[in-house]
CSV table of N, CA and C in Angstrom, one decimal:
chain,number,residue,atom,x,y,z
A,1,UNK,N,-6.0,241.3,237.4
A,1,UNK,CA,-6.8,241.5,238.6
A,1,UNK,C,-7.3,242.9,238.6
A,2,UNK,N,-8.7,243.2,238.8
A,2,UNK,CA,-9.3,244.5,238.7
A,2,UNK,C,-8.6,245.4,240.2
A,3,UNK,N,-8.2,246.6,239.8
A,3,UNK,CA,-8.4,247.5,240.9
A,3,UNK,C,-9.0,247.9,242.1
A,4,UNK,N,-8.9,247.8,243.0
A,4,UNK,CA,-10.4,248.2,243.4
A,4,UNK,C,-10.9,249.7,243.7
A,5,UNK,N,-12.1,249.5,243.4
A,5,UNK,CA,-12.4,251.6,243.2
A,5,UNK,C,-12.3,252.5,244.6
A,6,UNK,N,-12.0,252.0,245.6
A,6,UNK,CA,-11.2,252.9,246.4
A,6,UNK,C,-10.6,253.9,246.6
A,7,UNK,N,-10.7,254.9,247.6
A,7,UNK,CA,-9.3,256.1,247.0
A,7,UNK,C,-8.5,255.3,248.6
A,8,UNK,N,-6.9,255.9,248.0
A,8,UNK,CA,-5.8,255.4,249.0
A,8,UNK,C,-4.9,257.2,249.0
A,9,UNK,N,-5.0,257.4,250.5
A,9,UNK,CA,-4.8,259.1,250.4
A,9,UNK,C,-3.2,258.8,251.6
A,10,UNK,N,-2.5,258.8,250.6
A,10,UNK,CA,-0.9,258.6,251.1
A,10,UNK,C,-0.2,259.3,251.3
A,11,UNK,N,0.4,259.2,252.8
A,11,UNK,CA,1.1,260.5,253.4
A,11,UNK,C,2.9,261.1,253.2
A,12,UNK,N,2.8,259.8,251.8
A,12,UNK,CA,4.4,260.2,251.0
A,12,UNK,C,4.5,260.8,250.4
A,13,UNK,N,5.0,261.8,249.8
A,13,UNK,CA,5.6,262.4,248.1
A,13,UNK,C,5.9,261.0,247.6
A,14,UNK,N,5.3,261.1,246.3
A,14,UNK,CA,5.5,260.4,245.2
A,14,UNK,C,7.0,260.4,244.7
A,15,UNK,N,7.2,259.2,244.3
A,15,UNK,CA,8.6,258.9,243.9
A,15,UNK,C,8.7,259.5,242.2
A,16,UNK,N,7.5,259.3,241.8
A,16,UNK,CA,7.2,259.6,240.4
A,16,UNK,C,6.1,260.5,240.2
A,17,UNK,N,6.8,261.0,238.9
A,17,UNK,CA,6.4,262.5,238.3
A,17,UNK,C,5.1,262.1,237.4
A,18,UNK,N,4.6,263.2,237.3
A,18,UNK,CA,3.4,263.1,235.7
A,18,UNK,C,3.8,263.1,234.6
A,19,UNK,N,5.2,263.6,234.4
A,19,UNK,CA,6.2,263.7,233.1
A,19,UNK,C,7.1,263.2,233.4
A,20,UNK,N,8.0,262.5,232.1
A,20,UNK,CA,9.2,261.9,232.3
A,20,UNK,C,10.6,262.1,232.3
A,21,UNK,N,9.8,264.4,231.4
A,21,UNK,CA,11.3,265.2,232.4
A,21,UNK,C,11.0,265.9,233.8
A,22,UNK,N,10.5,265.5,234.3
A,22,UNK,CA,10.2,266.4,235.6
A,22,UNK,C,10.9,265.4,236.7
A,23,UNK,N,11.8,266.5,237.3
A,23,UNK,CA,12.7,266.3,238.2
A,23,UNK,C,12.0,266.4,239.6
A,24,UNK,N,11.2,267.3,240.1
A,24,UNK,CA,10.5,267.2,241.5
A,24,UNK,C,9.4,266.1,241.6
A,25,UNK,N,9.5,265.6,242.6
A,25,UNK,CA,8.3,264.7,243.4
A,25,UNK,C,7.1,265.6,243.1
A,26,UNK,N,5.6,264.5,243.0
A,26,UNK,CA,4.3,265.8,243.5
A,26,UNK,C,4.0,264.6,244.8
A,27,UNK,N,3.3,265.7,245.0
A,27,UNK,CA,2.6,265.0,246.3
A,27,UNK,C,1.2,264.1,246.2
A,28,UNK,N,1.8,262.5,246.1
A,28,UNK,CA,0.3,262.1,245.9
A,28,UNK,C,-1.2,262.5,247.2
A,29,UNK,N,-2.1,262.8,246.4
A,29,UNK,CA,-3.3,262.8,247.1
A,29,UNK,C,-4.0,262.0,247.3
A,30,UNK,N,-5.5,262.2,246.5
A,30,UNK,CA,-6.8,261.2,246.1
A,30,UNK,C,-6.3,260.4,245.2
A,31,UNK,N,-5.8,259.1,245.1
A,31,UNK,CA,-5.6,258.1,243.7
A,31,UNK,C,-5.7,257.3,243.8
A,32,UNK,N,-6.8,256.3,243.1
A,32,UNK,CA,-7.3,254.9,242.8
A,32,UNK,C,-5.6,254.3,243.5
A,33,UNK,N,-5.9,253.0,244.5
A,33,UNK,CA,-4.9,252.5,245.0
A,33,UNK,C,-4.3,252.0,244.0
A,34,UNK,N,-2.8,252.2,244.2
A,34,UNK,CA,-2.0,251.6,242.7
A,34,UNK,C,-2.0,250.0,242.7
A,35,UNK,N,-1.3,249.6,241.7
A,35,UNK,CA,-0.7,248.2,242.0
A,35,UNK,C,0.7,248.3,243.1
A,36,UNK,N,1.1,246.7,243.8
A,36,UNK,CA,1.5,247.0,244.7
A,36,UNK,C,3.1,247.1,244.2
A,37,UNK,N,3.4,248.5,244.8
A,37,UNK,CA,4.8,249.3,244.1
A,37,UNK,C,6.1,247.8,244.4
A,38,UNK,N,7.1,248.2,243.7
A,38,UNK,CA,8.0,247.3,243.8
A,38,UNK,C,8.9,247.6,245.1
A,39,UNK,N,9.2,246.3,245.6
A,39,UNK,CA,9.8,246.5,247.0
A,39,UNK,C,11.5,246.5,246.4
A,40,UNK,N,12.2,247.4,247.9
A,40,UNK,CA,13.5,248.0,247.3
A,40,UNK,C,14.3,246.3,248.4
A,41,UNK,N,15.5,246.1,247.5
A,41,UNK,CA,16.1,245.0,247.7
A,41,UNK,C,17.1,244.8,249.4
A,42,UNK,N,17.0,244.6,250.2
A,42,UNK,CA,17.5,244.3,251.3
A,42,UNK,C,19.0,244.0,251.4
A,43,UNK,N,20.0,244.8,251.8
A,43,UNK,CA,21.5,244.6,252.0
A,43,UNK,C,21.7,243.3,252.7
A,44,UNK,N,22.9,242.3,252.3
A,44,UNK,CA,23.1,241.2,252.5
A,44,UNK,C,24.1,241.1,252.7
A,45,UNK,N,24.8,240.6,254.2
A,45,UNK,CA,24.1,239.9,254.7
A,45,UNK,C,23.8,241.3,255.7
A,46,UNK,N,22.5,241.1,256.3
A,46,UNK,CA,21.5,242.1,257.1
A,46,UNK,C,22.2,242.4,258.4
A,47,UNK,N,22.3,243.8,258.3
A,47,UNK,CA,23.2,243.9,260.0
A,47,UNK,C,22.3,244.6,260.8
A,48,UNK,N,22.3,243.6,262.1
A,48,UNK,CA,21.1,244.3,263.1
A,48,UNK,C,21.5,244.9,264.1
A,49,UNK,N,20.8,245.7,264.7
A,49,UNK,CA,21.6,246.4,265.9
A,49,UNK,C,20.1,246.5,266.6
A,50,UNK,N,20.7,246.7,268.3
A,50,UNK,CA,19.8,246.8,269.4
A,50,UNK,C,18.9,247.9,268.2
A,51,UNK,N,17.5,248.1,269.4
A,51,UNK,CA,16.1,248.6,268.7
A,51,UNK,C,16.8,249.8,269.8
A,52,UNK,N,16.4,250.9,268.7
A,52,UNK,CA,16.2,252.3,269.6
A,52,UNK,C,15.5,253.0,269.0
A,53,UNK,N,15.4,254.5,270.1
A,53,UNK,CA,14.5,255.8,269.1
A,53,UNK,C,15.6,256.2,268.3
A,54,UNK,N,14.9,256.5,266.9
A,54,UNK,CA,15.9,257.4,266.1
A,54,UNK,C,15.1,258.6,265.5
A,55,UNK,N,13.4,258.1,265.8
A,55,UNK,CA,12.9,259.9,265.4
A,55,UNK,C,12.4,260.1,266.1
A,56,UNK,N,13.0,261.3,266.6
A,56,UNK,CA,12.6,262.3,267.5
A,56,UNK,C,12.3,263.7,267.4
A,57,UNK,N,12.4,264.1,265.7
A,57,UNK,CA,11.8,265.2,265.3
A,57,UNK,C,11.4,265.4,263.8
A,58,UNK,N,10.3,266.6,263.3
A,58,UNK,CA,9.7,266.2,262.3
A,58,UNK,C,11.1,265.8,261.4
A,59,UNK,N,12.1,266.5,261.1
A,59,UNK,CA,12.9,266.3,260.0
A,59,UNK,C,13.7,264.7,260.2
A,60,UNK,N,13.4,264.2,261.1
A,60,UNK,CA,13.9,262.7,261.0
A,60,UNK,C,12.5,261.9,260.7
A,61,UNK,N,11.6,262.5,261.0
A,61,UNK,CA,9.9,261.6,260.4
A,61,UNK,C,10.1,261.9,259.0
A,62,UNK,N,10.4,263.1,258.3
A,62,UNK,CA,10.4,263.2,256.9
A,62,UNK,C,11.4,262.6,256.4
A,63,UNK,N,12.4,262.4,257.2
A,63,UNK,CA,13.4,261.5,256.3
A,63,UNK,C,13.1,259.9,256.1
A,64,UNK,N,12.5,259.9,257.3
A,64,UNK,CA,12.0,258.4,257.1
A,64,UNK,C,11.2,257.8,256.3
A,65,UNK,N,10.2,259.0,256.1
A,65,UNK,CA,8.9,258.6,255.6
A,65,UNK,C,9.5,258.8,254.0
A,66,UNK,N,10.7,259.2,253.5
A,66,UNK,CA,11.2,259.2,252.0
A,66,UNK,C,12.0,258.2,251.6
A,67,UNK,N,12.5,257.1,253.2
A,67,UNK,CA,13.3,256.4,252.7
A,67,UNK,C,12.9,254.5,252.4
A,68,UNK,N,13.6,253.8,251.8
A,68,UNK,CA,13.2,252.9,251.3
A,68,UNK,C,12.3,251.8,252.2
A,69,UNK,N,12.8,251.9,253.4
A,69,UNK,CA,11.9,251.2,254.2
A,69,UNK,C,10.8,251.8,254.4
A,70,UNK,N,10.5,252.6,254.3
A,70,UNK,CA,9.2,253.7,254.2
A,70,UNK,C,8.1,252.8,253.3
A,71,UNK,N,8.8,253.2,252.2
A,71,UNK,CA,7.9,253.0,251.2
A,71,UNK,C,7.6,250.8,251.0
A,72,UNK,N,8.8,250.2,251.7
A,72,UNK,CA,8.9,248.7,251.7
A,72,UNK,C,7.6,248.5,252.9
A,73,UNK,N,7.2,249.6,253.5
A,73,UNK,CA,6.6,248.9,254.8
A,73,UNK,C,5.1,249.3,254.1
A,74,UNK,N,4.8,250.5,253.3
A,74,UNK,CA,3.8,250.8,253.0
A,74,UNK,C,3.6,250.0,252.2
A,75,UNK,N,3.8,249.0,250.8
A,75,UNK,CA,4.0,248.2,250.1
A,75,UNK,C,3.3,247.2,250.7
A,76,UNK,N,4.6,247.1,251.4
A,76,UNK,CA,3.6,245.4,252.7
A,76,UNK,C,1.8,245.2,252.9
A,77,UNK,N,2.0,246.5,253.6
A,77,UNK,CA,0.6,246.9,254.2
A,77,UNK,C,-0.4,246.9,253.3
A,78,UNK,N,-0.1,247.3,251.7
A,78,UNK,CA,-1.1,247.8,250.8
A,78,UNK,C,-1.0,245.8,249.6
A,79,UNK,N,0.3,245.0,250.2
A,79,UNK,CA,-0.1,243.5,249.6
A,79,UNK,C,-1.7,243.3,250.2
A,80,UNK,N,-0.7,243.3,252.1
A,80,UNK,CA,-2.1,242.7,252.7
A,80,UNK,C,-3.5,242.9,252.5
A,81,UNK,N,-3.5,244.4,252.3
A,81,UNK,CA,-4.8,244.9,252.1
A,81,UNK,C,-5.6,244.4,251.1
A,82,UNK,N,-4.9,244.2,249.4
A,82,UNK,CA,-5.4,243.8,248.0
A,82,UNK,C,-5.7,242.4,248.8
A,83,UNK,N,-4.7,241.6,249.2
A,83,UNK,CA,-4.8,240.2,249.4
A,83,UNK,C,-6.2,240.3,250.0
A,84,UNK,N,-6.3,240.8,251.3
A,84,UNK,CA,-7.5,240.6,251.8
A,84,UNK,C,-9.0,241.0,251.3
A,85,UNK,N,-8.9,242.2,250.2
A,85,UNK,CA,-10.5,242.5,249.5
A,85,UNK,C,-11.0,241.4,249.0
A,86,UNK,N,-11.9,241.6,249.3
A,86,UNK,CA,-13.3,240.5,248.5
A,86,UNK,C,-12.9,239.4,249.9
A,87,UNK,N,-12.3,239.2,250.7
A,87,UNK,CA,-12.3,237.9,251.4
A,87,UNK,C,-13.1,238.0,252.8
A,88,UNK,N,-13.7,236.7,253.1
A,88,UNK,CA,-14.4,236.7,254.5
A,88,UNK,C,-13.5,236.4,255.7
A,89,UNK,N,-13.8,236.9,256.6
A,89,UNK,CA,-12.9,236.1,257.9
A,89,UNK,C,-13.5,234.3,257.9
A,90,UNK,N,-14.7,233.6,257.8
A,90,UNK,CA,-15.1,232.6,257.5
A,90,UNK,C,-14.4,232.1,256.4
A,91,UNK,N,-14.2,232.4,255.0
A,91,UNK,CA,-13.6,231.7,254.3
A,91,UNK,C,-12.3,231.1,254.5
A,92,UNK,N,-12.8,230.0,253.6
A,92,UNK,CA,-11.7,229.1,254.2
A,92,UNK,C,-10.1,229.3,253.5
A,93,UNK,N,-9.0,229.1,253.7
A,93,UNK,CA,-7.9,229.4,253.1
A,93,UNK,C,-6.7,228.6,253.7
A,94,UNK,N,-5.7,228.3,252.6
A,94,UNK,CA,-4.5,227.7,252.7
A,94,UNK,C,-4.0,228.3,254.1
A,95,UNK,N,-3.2,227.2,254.8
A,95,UNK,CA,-2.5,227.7,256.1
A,95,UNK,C,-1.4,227.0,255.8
A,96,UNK,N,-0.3,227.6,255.6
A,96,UNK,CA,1.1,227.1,255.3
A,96,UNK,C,1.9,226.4,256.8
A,97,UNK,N,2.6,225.4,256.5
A,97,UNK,CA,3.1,224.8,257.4
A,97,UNK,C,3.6,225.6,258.9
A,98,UNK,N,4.4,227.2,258.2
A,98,UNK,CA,4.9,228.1,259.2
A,98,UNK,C,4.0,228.9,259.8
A,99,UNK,N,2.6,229.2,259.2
A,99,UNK,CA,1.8,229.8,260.3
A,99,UNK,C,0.9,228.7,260.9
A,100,UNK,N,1.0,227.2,260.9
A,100,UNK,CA,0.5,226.4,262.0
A,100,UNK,C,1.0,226.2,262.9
A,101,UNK,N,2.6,227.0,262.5
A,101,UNK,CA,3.7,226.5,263.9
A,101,UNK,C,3.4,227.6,264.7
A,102,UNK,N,3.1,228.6,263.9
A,102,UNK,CA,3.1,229.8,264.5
A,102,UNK,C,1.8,229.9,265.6
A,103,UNK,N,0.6,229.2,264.7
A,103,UNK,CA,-0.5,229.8,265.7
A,103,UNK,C,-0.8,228.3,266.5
A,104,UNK,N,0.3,227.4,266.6
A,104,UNK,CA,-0.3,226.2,267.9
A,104,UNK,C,1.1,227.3,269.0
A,105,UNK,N,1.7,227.6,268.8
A,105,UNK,CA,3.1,228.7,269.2
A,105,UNK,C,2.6,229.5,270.0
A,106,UNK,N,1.3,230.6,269.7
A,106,UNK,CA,0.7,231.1,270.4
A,106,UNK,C,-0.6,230.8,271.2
A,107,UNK,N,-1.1,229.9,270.5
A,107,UNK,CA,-2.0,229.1,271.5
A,107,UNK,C,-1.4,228.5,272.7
A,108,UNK,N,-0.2,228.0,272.4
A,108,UNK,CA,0.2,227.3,273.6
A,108,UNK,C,0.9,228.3,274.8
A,109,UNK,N,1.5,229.7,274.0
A,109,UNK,CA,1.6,231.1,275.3
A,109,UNK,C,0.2,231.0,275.8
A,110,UNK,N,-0.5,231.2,275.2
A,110,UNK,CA,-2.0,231.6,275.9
A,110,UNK,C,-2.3,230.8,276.7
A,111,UNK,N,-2.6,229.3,276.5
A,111,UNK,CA,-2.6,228.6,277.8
A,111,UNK,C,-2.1,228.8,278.9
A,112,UNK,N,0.0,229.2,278.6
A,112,UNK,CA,0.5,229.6,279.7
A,112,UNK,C,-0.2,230.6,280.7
A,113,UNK,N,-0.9,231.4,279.9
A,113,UNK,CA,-1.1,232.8,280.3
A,113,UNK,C,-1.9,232.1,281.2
A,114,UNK,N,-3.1,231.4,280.4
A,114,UNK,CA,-4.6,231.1,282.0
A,114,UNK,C,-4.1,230.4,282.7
A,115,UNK,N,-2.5,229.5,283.1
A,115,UNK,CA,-2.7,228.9,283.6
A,115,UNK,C,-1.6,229.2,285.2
A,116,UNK,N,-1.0,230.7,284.8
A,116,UNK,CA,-0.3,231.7,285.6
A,116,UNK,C,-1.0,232.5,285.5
A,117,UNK,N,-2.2,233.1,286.9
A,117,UNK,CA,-3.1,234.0,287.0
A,117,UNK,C,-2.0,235.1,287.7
A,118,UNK,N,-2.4,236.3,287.6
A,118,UNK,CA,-2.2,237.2,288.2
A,118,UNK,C,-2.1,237.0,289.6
A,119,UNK,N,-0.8,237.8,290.3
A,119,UNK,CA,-1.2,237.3,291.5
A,119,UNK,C,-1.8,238.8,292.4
A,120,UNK,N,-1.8,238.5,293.2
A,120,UNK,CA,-2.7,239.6,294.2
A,120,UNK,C,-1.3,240.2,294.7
A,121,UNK,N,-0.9,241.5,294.7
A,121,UNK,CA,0.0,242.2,295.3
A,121,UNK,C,-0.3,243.3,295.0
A,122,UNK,N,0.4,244.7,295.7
A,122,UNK,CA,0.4,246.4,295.9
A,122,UNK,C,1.4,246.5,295.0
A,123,UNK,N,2.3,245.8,294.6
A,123,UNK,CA,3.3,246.6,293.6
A,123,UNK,C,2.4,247.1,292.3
A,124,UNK,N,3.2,248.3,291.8
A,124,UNK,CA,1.8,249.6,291.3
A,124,UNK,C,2.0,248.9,289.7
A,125,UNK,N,3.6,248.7,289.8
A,125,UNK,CA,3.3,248.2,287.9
A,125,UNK,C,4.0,246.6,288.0
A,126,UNK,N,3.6,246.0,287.0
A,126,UNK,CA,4.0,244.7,286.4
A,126,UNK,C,3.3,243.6,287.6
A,127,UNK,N,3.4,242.5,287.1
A,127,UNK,CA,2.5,241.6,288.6
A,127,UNK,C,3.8,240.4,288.3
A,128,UNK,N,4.1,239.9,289.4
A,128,UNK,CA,5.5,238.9,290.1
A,128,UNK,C,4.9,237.7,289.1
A,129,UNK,N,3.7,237.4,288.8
A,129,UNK,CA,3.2,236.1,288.1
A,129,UNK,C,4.0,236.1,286.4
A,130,UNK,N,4.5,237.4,286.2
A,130,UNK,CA,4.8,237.3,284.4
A,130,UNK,C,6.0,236.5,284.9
A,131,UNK,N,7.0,236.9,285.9
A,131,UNK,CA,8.1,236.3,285.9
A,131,UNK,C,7.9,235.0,285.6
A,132,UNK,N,6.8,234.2,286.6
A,132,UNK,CA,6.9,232.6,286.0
A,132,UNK,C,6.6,232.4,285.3
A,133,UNK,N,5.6,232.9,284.1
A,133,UNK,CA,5.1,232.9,282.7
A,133,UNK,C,6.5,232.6,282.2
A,134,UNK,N,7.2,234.0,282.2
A,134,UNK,CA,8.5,234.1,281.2
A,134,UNK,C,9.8,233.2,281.4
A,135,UNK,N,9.5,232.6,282.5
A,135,UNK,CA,10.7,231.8,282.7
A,135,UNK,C,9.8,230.0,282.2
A,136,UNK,N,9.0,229.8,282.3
A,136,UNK,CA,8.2,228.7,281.6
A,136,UNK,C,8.2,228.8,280.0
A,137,UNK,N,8.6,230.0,279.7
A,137,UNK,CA,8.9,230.2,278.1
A,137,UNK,C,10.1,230.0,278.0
A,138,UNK,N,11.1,230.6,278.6
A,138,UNK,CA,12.2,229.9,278.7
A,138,UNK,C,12.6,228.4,278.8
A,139,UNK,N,12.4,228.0,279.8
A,139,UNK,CA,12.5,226.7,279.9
A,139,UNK,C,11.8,225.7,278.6
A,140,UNK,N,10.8,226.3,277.6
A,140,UNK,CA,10.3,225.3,277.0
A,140,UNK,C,10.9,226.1,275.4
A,141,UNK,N,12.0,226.7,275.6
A,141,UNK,CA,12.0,227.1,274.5
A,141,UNK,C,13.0,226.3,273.5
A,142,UNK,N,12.8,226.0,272.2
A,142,UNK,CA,13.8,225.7,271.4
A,142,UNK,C,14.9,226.1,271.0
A,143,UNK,N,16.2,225.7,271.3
A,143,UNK,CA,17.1,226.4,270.9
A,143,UNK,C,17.9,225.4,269.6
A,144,UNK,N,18.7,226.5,269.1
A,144,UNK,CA,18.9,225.8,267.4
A,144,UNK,C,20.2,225.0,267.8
């Protein structure tokens, strides 16, 4: 599959050198988008924990931006992108069984949504009407 002539201006240090004794990173710049780099392998079985902040200063952005999920999320981003060149939003394309579930899934929130309007009140944030939304999502929701 051809390249495409593109420049892709990436805000990582390069994992790899111009020589094959050179021990420091350079810094990629201007470079024809690569192929899409190899993704780093996911610890098994996956331990999750509540969502929090964990950067909150440059030296925790730099560390992140070095570490494997870094570079797994840039990867991602740069399949979608190749996937997507040369394609139309009109063209037609395979829709796998899990994104039919997915988008009749959110068609059917969206109904929810028009069919619990906003209601009229002074309270300054959030409107009393999500409550019923969210509890209509509850009640219709699948459990395993």
């Amino acid at each position: 599959m051809a390249q495409p002539n593109s420049t892709f201006r990436s805000p990582f240090p390069s994992t790899r050198s111009t020589s094959p004794s050179a021990t420091t990173p350079v810094m990629a710049t201007d470079i024809v988008v690569p192929a899409m780099p190899a993704l780093f392998p996911l610890p098994l079985p996956p331990h999750f924990r509540r969502a929090s902040k964990h950067i909150t200063s440059e030296t925790d952005l730099n560390h992140f931006l070095a570490s494997p999920s870094a570079h797994s999320f840039i990867a991602f981003l740069m399949a979608l992108g190749q996937a997507a060149t040369g394609k139309k939003i009109s063209d037609p394309c395979h829709e796998g069984s899990c994104v039919t579930a997915l988008r009749m899934m959110l068609a059917t929130l969206t109904t929810w949504v028009d069919e619990t309007p906003p209601l009229q009140q002074s309270l300054r944030y959030g409107n009393p009407a999500y409550r019923d939304w969210a509890a209509k999502v509850v009640a219709n929701a699948e459990r395993p």
